[in-house]
Amino acid sequence: LSEPVQKTFSFPPVPEDNVSQDIDHILETQSALGIDLGGTNLRVGIITMAGKIMRKYTQPNPKTYEERMELILSMCKQAMADAIPLNCRILGVGVSTGGRVNPQNGVVLDSTKLINEWSHIDLRSPVSQSLHLPVWVDNDGNCAALAERKFGHGKGVENFVTIITGTGIGGGIIQHGELIHGSTFCAAELGHIMVSLDGPECSCGSRGCVEAYASGLALQREAKRLHDEDLLVVEGMSLNNKEQVNASHLVQAARLGNSKAEGVLRTVNPSLVVLSGVLSQHYKSPVTDFISQRALSSAREVKVMTSELDSPALLGAASMVLDYTTRR
Ligand code: ADP
Ligand code: BMX
Ligand code: MG
Ligand code: CA
Ligand code: ZN
């Protein structure tokens, strides 16, 4: 009878007569680490439940598997250290990556030339073993769709498509509120819809894909071609010799009235809803025009919006963590 009653422990232990510790605990913000691996950049972010990016780190995506894994882990460790003074409690890691991904086991099945040494890669095991956190992985276009569903224009929308333009073109399809992966995880590789049988070579090995016309890389190729012919730079535009010509110069030239550059930007595909990525602003009106002129009549009601999210793929990566770790 003199034995003390066994106490049940709650974590973190909260002394009953002291509420201040309890409040400290509540002030911690449940957060995720997001990773986004693209054809050009590797990004890591600390993202809160509300979709706020507390901190973002960007590096060029390394060209080899070893260097890439090493950089991912070191950037994540830095972010986890920085999360402590920010009061962000990291619940897990979400990875968005180019390539076909099996989200059930976190394996990148295969990739186009945009990311080297990135086929048959178990991404989940090394990240989770090294950071001691649960890890979710999905394709970057799919992640962009998840971000729109949770934080953006896709909120409460049953069926929508997102197209994200970076180095390549990624896609994500939400059908009945869920992501579609397809039988071999290629369902929303929307950049690789062939629009011309003998079009330019695509990084996937085929030719004439939408990505080969309208991606950041394709526009860079066109910008370089115009520049070589001395047709790129127009009045009001400056381009010094050291600067690499890229897609942004093509966009700038088009804005300043370069009709050749304008012509390149008008070659786009139809039937989409949320456009995101560096080129989305420039594609909104040609896409809308194309749909109203060419789409099947019952598809013409499709709305086209540009994303309002900063880094949708990164946010979508984080959303996998935030949704799964708090789902009951
Ligand atoms: P990824 O996810 O493929 O690594 P990002 O989304 O970081 O790519 O975008 C990088 C790509 O976008 C590059 O191809 C680059 O040339 C192009 N780009 C960068 N800035 C701009 C801009 N202001 N306008 C148009 N294209 C841009
Ligand atoms: C490529 C392909 C897609 C990806 C898209 C956008 C790879 C490595 N990438 O089409 O899986 O969704 O690029 O990627 O196979 P980003 O590089 O533009 O972000
Ligand atoms: Mg990207
Ligand atoms: Ca996709
Ligand atoms: Zn292709």
Short mmCIF file of C-alpha atoms and ligand atoms in Angstrom, two decimals:
data_model
loop_
_atom_site.label_atom_id
_atom_site.label_comp_id
_atom_site.label_asym_id
_atom_site.label_seq_id
_atom_site.Cartn_x
_atom_site.Cartn_y
_atom_site.Cartn_z
CA LEU A 1 0.00 0.00 0.00
CA SER A 2 2.91 2.30 0.61
CA GLU A 3 4.13 1.69 -2.93
CA PRO A 4 3.70 4.83 -5.09
CA VAL A 5 1.14 4.53 -7.82
CA GLN A 6 2.80 3.78 -11.15
CA LYS A 7 2.77 6.94 -13.25
CA THR A 8 2.02 6.83 -16.92
CA PHE A 9 4.66 8.73 -18.85
CA SER A 10 3.76 11.20 -21.50
CA PHE A 11 6.34 12.53 -23.91
CA PRO A 12 7.68 15.12 -23.48
CA PRO A 13 7.21 14.81 -19.71
CA VAL A 14 5.20 17.74 -18.45
CA PRO A 15 5.29 18.56 -14.71
CA GLU A 16 1.69 18.94 -13.60
CA ASP A 17 2.32 22.12 -11.65
CA ASN A 18 4.17 23.87 -14.44
CA VAL A 19 2.30 24.79 -17.60
CA SER A 20 5.04 26.88 -19.15
CA GLN A 21 6.89 23.81 -20.46
CA ASP A 22 3.68 22.60 -21.97
CA ILE A 23 3.32 25.91 -23.80
CA ASP A 24 6.92 25.67 -25.06
CA HIS A 25 6.05 22.31 -26.49
CA ILE A 26 2.95 23.67 -28.20
CA LEU A 27 4.99 26.51 -29.70
CA GLU A 28 7.08 24.01 -31.61
CA THR A 29 5.83 23.99 -35.17
CA GLN A 30 5.36 20.60 -36.79
CA SER A 31 7.44 20.73 -39.94
CA ALA A 32 9.01 18.68 -42.69
CA LEU A 33 12.22 18.69 -44.64
CA GLY A 34 11.52 18.91 -48.35
CA ILE A 35 14.08 17.98 -50.99
CA ASP A 36 13.64 18.77 -54.69
CA LEU A 37 16.02 17.24 -57.22
CA GLY A 38 15.73 18.77 -60.67
CA GLY A 39 17.71 18.76 -63.88
CA THR A 40 19.58 21.86 -62.72
CA ASN A 41 19.06 22.46 -59.02
CA LEU A 42 19.00 20.63 -55.72
CA ARG A 43 16.84 22.32 -53.13
CA VAL A 44 16.22 21.59 -49.48
CA GLY A 45 13.65 23.42 -47.39
CA ILE A 46 12.23 23.53 -43.89
CA ILE A 47 8.47 23.67 -44.39
CA THR A 48 5.79 24.09 -41.76
CA MET A 49 2.36 22.49 -41.58
CA ALA A 50 0.88 25.70 -43.01
CA GLY A 51 3.12 25.50 -46.07
CA LYS A 52 5.47 28.24 -45.02
CA ILE A 53 9.04 27.77 -46.22
CA MET A 54 11.07 28.75 -43.17
CA ARG A 55 14.39 28.28 -44.89
CA LYS A 56 15.50 27.21 -48.35
CA TYR A 57 18.90 26.02 -49.55
CA THR A 58 19.83 25.72 -53.23
CA GLN A 59 22.84 24.13 -54.88
CA PRO A 60 23.50 22.88 -58.41
CA ASN A 61 22.43 19.23 -58.62
CA PRO A 62 25.72 17.25 -58.82
CA LYS A 63 26.39 15.08 -61.87
CA THR A 64 27.27 11.85 -60.08
CA TYR A 65 25.32 9.61 -57.72
CA GLU A 66 27.97 9.78 -54.96
CA GLU A 67 28.31 13.56 -54.96
CA ARG A 68 24.54 13.97 -55.14
CA MET A 69 23.84 11.68 -52.16
CA GLU A 70 26.59 13.34 -50.16
CA LEU A 71 25.24 16.82 -50.87
CA ILE A 72 21.63 15.81 -50.11
CA LEU A 73 22.66 14.47 -46.71
CA SER A 74 24.89 17.39 -45.80
CA MET A 75 22.24 19.94 -46.81
CA CYS A 76 19.63 18.06 -44.77
CA LYS A 77 21.89 17.92 -41.72
CA GLN A 78 22.44 21.67 -42.00
CA ALA A 79 18.68 22.23 -42.28
CA MET A 80 17.99 20.01 -39.26
CA ALA A 81 20.47 21.99 -37.20
CA ASP A 82 18.90 25.27 -38.35
CA ALA A 83 15.42 23.96 -37.55
CA ILE A 84 16.15 23.85 -33.82
CA PRO A 85 16.46 27.61 -33.18
CA LEU A 86 13.50 28.11 -35.52
CA ASN A 87 11.44 25.88 -33.19
CA CYS A 88 10.54 23.64 -36.12
CA ARG A 89 10.09 20.01 -35.19
CA ILE A 90 11.04 17.90 -38.20
CA LEU A 91 8.62 14.99 -38.55
CA GLY A 92 10.13 13.45 -41.66
CA VAL A 93 11.65 13.97 -45.08
CA GLY A 94 9.81 14.30 -48.38
CA VAL A 95 11.77 13.95 -51.60
CA SER A 96 10.66 15.25 -54.97
CA THR A 97 12.81 14.08 -57.87
CA GLY A 98 12.83 13.92 -61.63
CA GLY A 99 12.39 10.37 -62.91
CA ARG A 100 9.92 7.54 -62.50
CA VAL A 101 9.47 6.80 -58.83
CA ASN A 102 7.85 3.94 -56.97
CA PRO A 103 6.48 5.79 -53.95
CA GLN A 104 5.80 2.52 -52.11
CA ASN A 105 9.48 1.73 -51.67
CA GLY A 106 11.09 5.10 -52.40
CA VAL A 107 13.03 3.83 -55.42
CA VAL A 108 13.81 5.95 -58.49
CA LEU A 109 13.22 3.43 -61.26
CA ASP A 110 14.75 5.36 -64.13
CA SER A 111 15.56 8.85 -65.29
CA THR A 112 16.13 10.73 -68.48
CA LYS A 113 19.49 12.30 -69.29
CA LEU A 114 18.47 15.36 -67.26
CA ILE A 115 19.71 13.59 -64.12
CA ASN A 116 22.76 11.32 -64.58
CA GLU A 117 23.30 8.10 -62.63
CA TRP A 118 19.74 8.17 -61.35
CA SER A 119 18.18 4.85 -62.30
CA HIS A 120 17.47 1.95 -59.90
CA ILE A 121 18.22 4.18 -56.94
CA ASP A 122 16.93 3.37 -53.49
CA LEU A 123 16.58 6.88 -52.17
CA ARG A 124 14.58 6.09 -49.07
CA SER A 125 17.03 3.80 -47.24
CA PRO A 126 20.15 5.98 -47.19
CA VAL A 127 18.24 9.16 -46.36
CA SER A 128 16.21 7.58 -43.59
CA GLN A 129 19.19 5.68 -42.15
CA SER A 130 21.36 8.72 -42.10
CA LEU A 131 18.81 11.21 -40.77
CA HIS A 132 16.82 8.80 -38.55
CA LEU A 133 13.55 10.03 -39.99
CA PRO A 134 10.78 8.53 -42.10
CA VAL A 135 11.15 9.33 -45.81
CA TRP A 136 8.64 9.65 -48.65
CA VAL A 137 9.66 9.94 -52.30
CA ASP A 138 7.73 10.84 -55.44
CA ASN A 139 8.25 12.34 -58.89
CA ASP A 140 8.61 16.15 -58.95
CA GLY A 141 5.60 16.81 -61.19
CA ASN A 142 3.51 14.60 -58.91
CA CYS A 143 4.81 16.53 -55.90
CA ALA A 144 3.85 19.81 -57.57
CA ALA A 145 0.31 18.45 -57.87
CA LEU A 146 0.32 17.47 -54.17
CA ALA A 147 1.41 21.00 -53.30
CA GLU A 148 -1.44 22.53 -55.31
CA ARG A 149 -3.87 20.14 -53.62
CA LYS A 150 -2.74 21.03 -50.12
CA PHE A 151 -1.68 24.67 -50.41
CA GLY A 152 -2.61 26.05 -53.82
CA HIS A 153 -5.24 26.27 -56.57
CA GLY A 154 -6.01 22.55 -56.25
CA LYS A 155 -7.52 22.87 -52.76
CA GLY A 156 -10.89 21.10 -52.82
CA VAL A 157 -10.67 20.40 -56.56
CA GLU A 158 -11.54 16.77 -57.43
CA ASN A 159 -9.74 16.52 -60.77
CA PHE A 160 -6.89 18.64 -61.96
CA VAL A 161 -3.60 18.58 -63.80
CA THR A 162 -0.45 20.51 -63.10
CA ILE A 163 2.46 21.19 -65.42
CA ILE A 164 5.74 22.36 -63.98
CA THR A 165 8.42 23.79 -66.19
CA GLY A 166 12.05 23.85 -65.13
CA THR A 167 14.93 22.26 -67.00
CA GLY A 168 12.38 19.75 -68.25
CA ILE A 169 8.60 19.58 -68.09
CA GLY A 170 6.95 17.62 -65.32
CA GLY A 171 3.30 16.73 -64.82
CA GLY A 172 1.01 15.62 -62.05
CA ILE A 173 -2.59 14.40 -62.26
CA ILE A 174 -5.07 14.41 -59.39
CA GLN A 175 -8.10 12.27 -60.12
CA HIS A 176 -10.90 11.98 -57.54
CA GLY A 177 -8.64 13.76 -55.08
CA GLU A 178 -5.77 11.28 -55.43
CA LEU A 179 -2.50 11.24 -57.37
CA ILE A 180 -2.41 8.93 -60.34
CA HIS A 181 0.80 6.91 -60.69
CA GLY A 182 -0.17 4.38 -63.36
CA SER A 183 0.85 0.75 -63.70
CA THR A 184 4.56 1.50 -64.14
CA PHE A 185 4.66 4.93 -62.47
CA CYS A 186 4.71 6.85 -65.77
CA ALA A 187 1.14 8.15 -65.62
CA ALA A 188 1.92 11.83 -65.52
CA GLU A 189 5.09 12.13 -67.57
CA LEU A 190 3.30 14.87 -69.46
CA GLY A 191 6.51 16.38 -70.83
CA HIS A 192 6.96 13.31 -73.00
CA ILE A 193 3.79 13.50 -75.03
CA MET A 194 5.01 13.48 -78.61
CA VAL A 195 3.66 16.39 -80.61
CA SER A 196 5.72 15.91 -83.75
CA LEU A 197 7.12 12.70 -85.25
CA ASP A 198 10.31 14.33 -86.48
CA GLY A 199 10.68 17.10 -83.92
CA PRO A 200 13.85 17.91 -81.98
CA GLU A 201 15.59 15.24 -79.92
CA CYS A 202 14.36 14.90 -76.36
CA SER A 203 16.42 14.04 -73.29
CA CYS A 204 14.27 10.90 -72.88
CA GLY A 205 15.73 9.40 -76.07
CA SER A 206 12.66 10.06 -78.20
CA ARG A 207 11.99 13.10 -80.35
CA GLY A 208 9.27 15.70 -80.76
CA CYS A 209 8.15 15.56 -77.11
CA VAL A 210 6.55 18.68 -75.62
CA GLU A 211 9.61 18.92 -73.38
CA ALA A 212 11.85 19.11 -76.44
CA TYR A 213 9.97 22.26 -77.50
CA ALA A 214 8.92 24.11 -74.40
CA SER A 215 11.17 23.23 -71.43
CA GLY A 216 13.83 25.50 -69.96
CA LEU A 217 16.46 23.45 -71.76
CA ALA A 218 14.63 23.59 -75.10
CA LEU A 219 14.20 27.34 -74.82
CA GLN A 220 17.86 27.70 -73.96
CA ARG A 221 18.70 25.75 -77.12
CA GLU A 222 16.45 28.07 -79.17
CA ALA A 223 17.87 31.15 -77.46
CA LYS A 224 21.39 30.01 -78.32
CA ARG A 225 20.39 29.29 -81.90
CA LEU A 226 18.90 32.77 -82.33
CA HIS A 227 21.90 34.30 -80.61
CA ASP A 228 24.33 32.49 -82.95
CA GLU A 229 22.41 33.96 -85.88
CA ASP A 230 22.50 37.37 -84.17
CA LEU A 231 18.72 37.38 -83.95
CA LEU A 232 18.24 37.28 -80.19
CA VAL A 233 19.29 40.58 -78.74
CA VAL A 234 16.89 43.45 -79.41
CA GLU A 235 16.85 47.04 -78.24
CA GLY A 236 16.50 47.42 -74.51
CA MET A 237 18.26 44.13 -73.83
CA SER A 238 21.79 43.67 -72.65
CA LEU A 239 23.71 40.44 -72.76
CA ASN A 240 27.40 40.42 -71.94
CA ASN A 241 29.82 37.94 -73.45
CA LYS A 242 30.42 36.02 -70.25
CA GLU A 243 26.73 35.40 -69.58
CA GLN A 244 25.34 31.98 -70.56
CA VAL A 245 22.37 32.41 -72.88
CA ASN A 246 19.30 30.73 -71.37
CA ALA A 247 15.51 30.56 -71.45
CA SER A 248 15.16 33.83 -69.56
CA HIS A 249 16.83 35.73 -72.42
CA LEU A 250 14.34 34.28 -74.88
CA VAL A 251 11.47 35.39 -72.67
CA GLN A 252 13.01 38.84 -72.26
CA ALA A 253 13.53 39.18 -76.02
CA ALA A 254 9.93 38.16 -76.70
CA ARG A 255 8.67 40.74 -74.22
CA LEU A 256 10.72 43.41 -75.92
CA GLY A 257 9.08 42.63 -79.24
CA ASN A 258 11.41 40.03 -80.77
CA SER A 259 8.93 38.17 -82.99
CA LYS A 260 11.20 35.14 -83.51
CA ALA A 261 11.48 34.68 -79.76
CA GLU A 262 7.74 35.21 -79.42
CA GLY A 263 7.13 32.50 -82.03
CA VAL A 264 9.19 29.97 -80.06
CA LEU A 265 7.20 30.64 -76.89
CA ARG A 266 3.84 29.97 -78.57
CA THR A 267 4.53 26.27 -79.21
CA VAL A 268 2.77 24.68 -76.25
CA ASN A 269 0.41 21.79 -75.43
CA PRO A 270 -3.22 22.08 -74.26
CA SER A 271 -5.56 20.68 -71.53
CA LEU A 272 -4.05 21.75 -68.28
CA VAL A 273 -5.04 23.63 -65.22
CA VAL A 274 -2.24 24.76 -62.93
CA LEU A 275 0.93 25.95 -64.60
CA SER A 276 3.98 26.34 -62.40
CA GLY A 277 7.73 26.74 -62.63
CA VAL A 278 9.92 29.45 -64.06
CA LEU A 279 8.06 29.70 -67.37
CA SER A 280 4.44 29.47 -66.19
CA GLN A 281 3.67 33.19 -66.53
CA HIS A 282 4.73 33.16 -70.16
CA TYR A 283 2.72 30.08 -71.03
CA LYS A 284 -0.60 31.10 -69.54
CA SER A 285 -1.97 33.10 -72.43
CA PRO A 286 -0.79 30.86 -75.30
CA VAL A 287 -2.19 27.83 -73.48
CA THR A 288 -5.52 29.55 -72.84
CA ASP A 289 -5.73 30.67 -76.49
CA PHE A 290 -4.84 27.21 -77.72
CA ILE A 291 -7.57 25.60 -75.65
CA SER A 292 -10.22 28.04 -76.78
CA GLN A 293 -9.31 27.57 -80.44
CA ARG A 294 -8.36 23.90 -80.70
CA ALA A 295 -9.60 21.84 -77.79
CA LEU A 296 -12.57 19.50 -78.08
CA SER A 297 -15.62 21.61 -77.40
CA SER A 298 -16.44 19.91 -74.12
CA ALA A 299 -12.89 20.48 -72.90
CA ARG A 300 -12.92 24.19 -73.58
CA GLU A 301 -14.22 25.05 -70.16
CA VAL A 302 -10.86 24.01 -68.72
CA LYS A 303 -9.49 26.77 -66.55
CA VAL A 304 -5.87 27.69 -66.77
CA MET A 305 -4.20 29.19 -63.75
CA THR A 306 -0.65 29.95 -62.82
CA SER A 307 0.54 28.64 -59.49
CA GLU A 308 0.88 31.07 -56.63
CA LEU A 309 3.21 28.77 -54.74
CA ASP A 310 6.88 29.38 -54.18
CA SER A 311 8.63 26.10 -55.13
CA PRO A 312 5.64 23.76 -55.62
CA ALA A 313 7.70 20.58 -56.00
CA LEU A 314 9.49 21.30 -52.73
CA LEU A 315 6.22 22.07 -50.95
CA GLY A 316 4.65 18.93 -52.35
CA ALA A 317 7.56 16.85 -51.09
CA ALA A 318 6.96 18.30 -47.64
CA SER A 319 3.21 17.71 -47.93
CA MET A 320 3.77 13.94 -48.13
CA VAL A 321 5.40 14.09 -44.71
CA LEU A 322 2.85 16.46 -43.22
CA ASP A 323 -0.09 14.42 -44.51
CA TYR A 324 1.19 10.97 -43.62
CA THR A 325 2.69 11.70 -40.21
CA THR A 326 -0.43 13.42 -38.96
CA ARG A 327 -3.07 11.23 -40.62
CA ARG A 328 -5.13 9.12 -38.25
P1 ADP B 1 15.07 22.21 -62.09
O1 ADP B 1 13.95 21.86 -61.17
O2 ADP B 1 14.93 21.53 -63.41
O3 ADP B 1 16.42 22.01 -61.50
P2 ADP B 1 14.47 25.07 -61.87
O4 ADP B 1 13.03 25.03 -61.59
O5 ADP B 1 15.39 25.43 -60.79
O6 ADP B 1 14.95 23.72 -62.52
O7 ADP B 1 14.70 26.00 -63.15
C1 ADP B 1 15.93 25.99 -63.86
C2 ADP B 1 15.66 26.07 -65.33
O8 ADP B 1 14.88 27.22 -65.64
C3 ADP B 1 16.92 26.21 -66.19
O9 ADP B 1 16.71 25.47 -67.37
C4 ADP B 1 17.02 27.69 -66.52
O10 ADP B 1 17.60 27.91 -67.75
C5 ADP B 1 15.57 28.13 -66.52
N1 ADP B 1 15.37 29.48 -65.96
C6 ADP B 1 15.92 29.99 -64.87
N2 ADP B 1 15.49 31.24 -64.62
C7 ADP B 1 14.60 31.53 -65.58
C8 ADP B 1 13.77 32.65 -65.90
N3 ADP B 1 13.80 33.77 -65.16
N4 ADP B 1 12.95 32.57 -66.95
C9 ADP B 1 12.93 31.47 -67.70
N5 ADP B 1 13.69 30.38 -67.48
C10 ADP B 1 14.52 30.40 -66.44
C1 BMX B 2 11.92 15.20 -67.14
C2 BMX B 2 11.85 13.95 -66.27
C3 BMX B 2 10.58 14.03 -65.42
C4 BMX B 2 10.51 15.34 -64.64
C5 BMX B 2 10.67 16.54 -65.56
C6 BMX B 2 10.71 17.88 -64.85
C7 BMX B 2 13.81 12.76 -65.37
C8 BMX B 2 15.09 12.90 -64.61
N1 BMX B 2 13.07 13.88 -65.48
O1 BMX B 2 10.87 15.16 -68.06
O2 BMX B 2 10.50 12.93 -64.55
O3 BMX B 2 9.27 15.40 -63.97
O4 BMX B 2 11.86 16.37 -66.33
O5 BMX B 2 11.90 18.02 -64.12
O6 BMX B 2 13.50 11.71 -65.86
P1 BMX B 2 12.74 19.36 -63.90
O7 BMX B 2 14.16 18.99 -64.03
O8 BMX B 2 12.30 20.36 -64.91
O9 BMX B 2 12.41 19.80 -62.53
MG MG B 3 12.11 21.06 -60.95
CA CA B 4 4.92 13.23 -63.06
ZN ZN B 5 10.78 13.07 -74.23
#
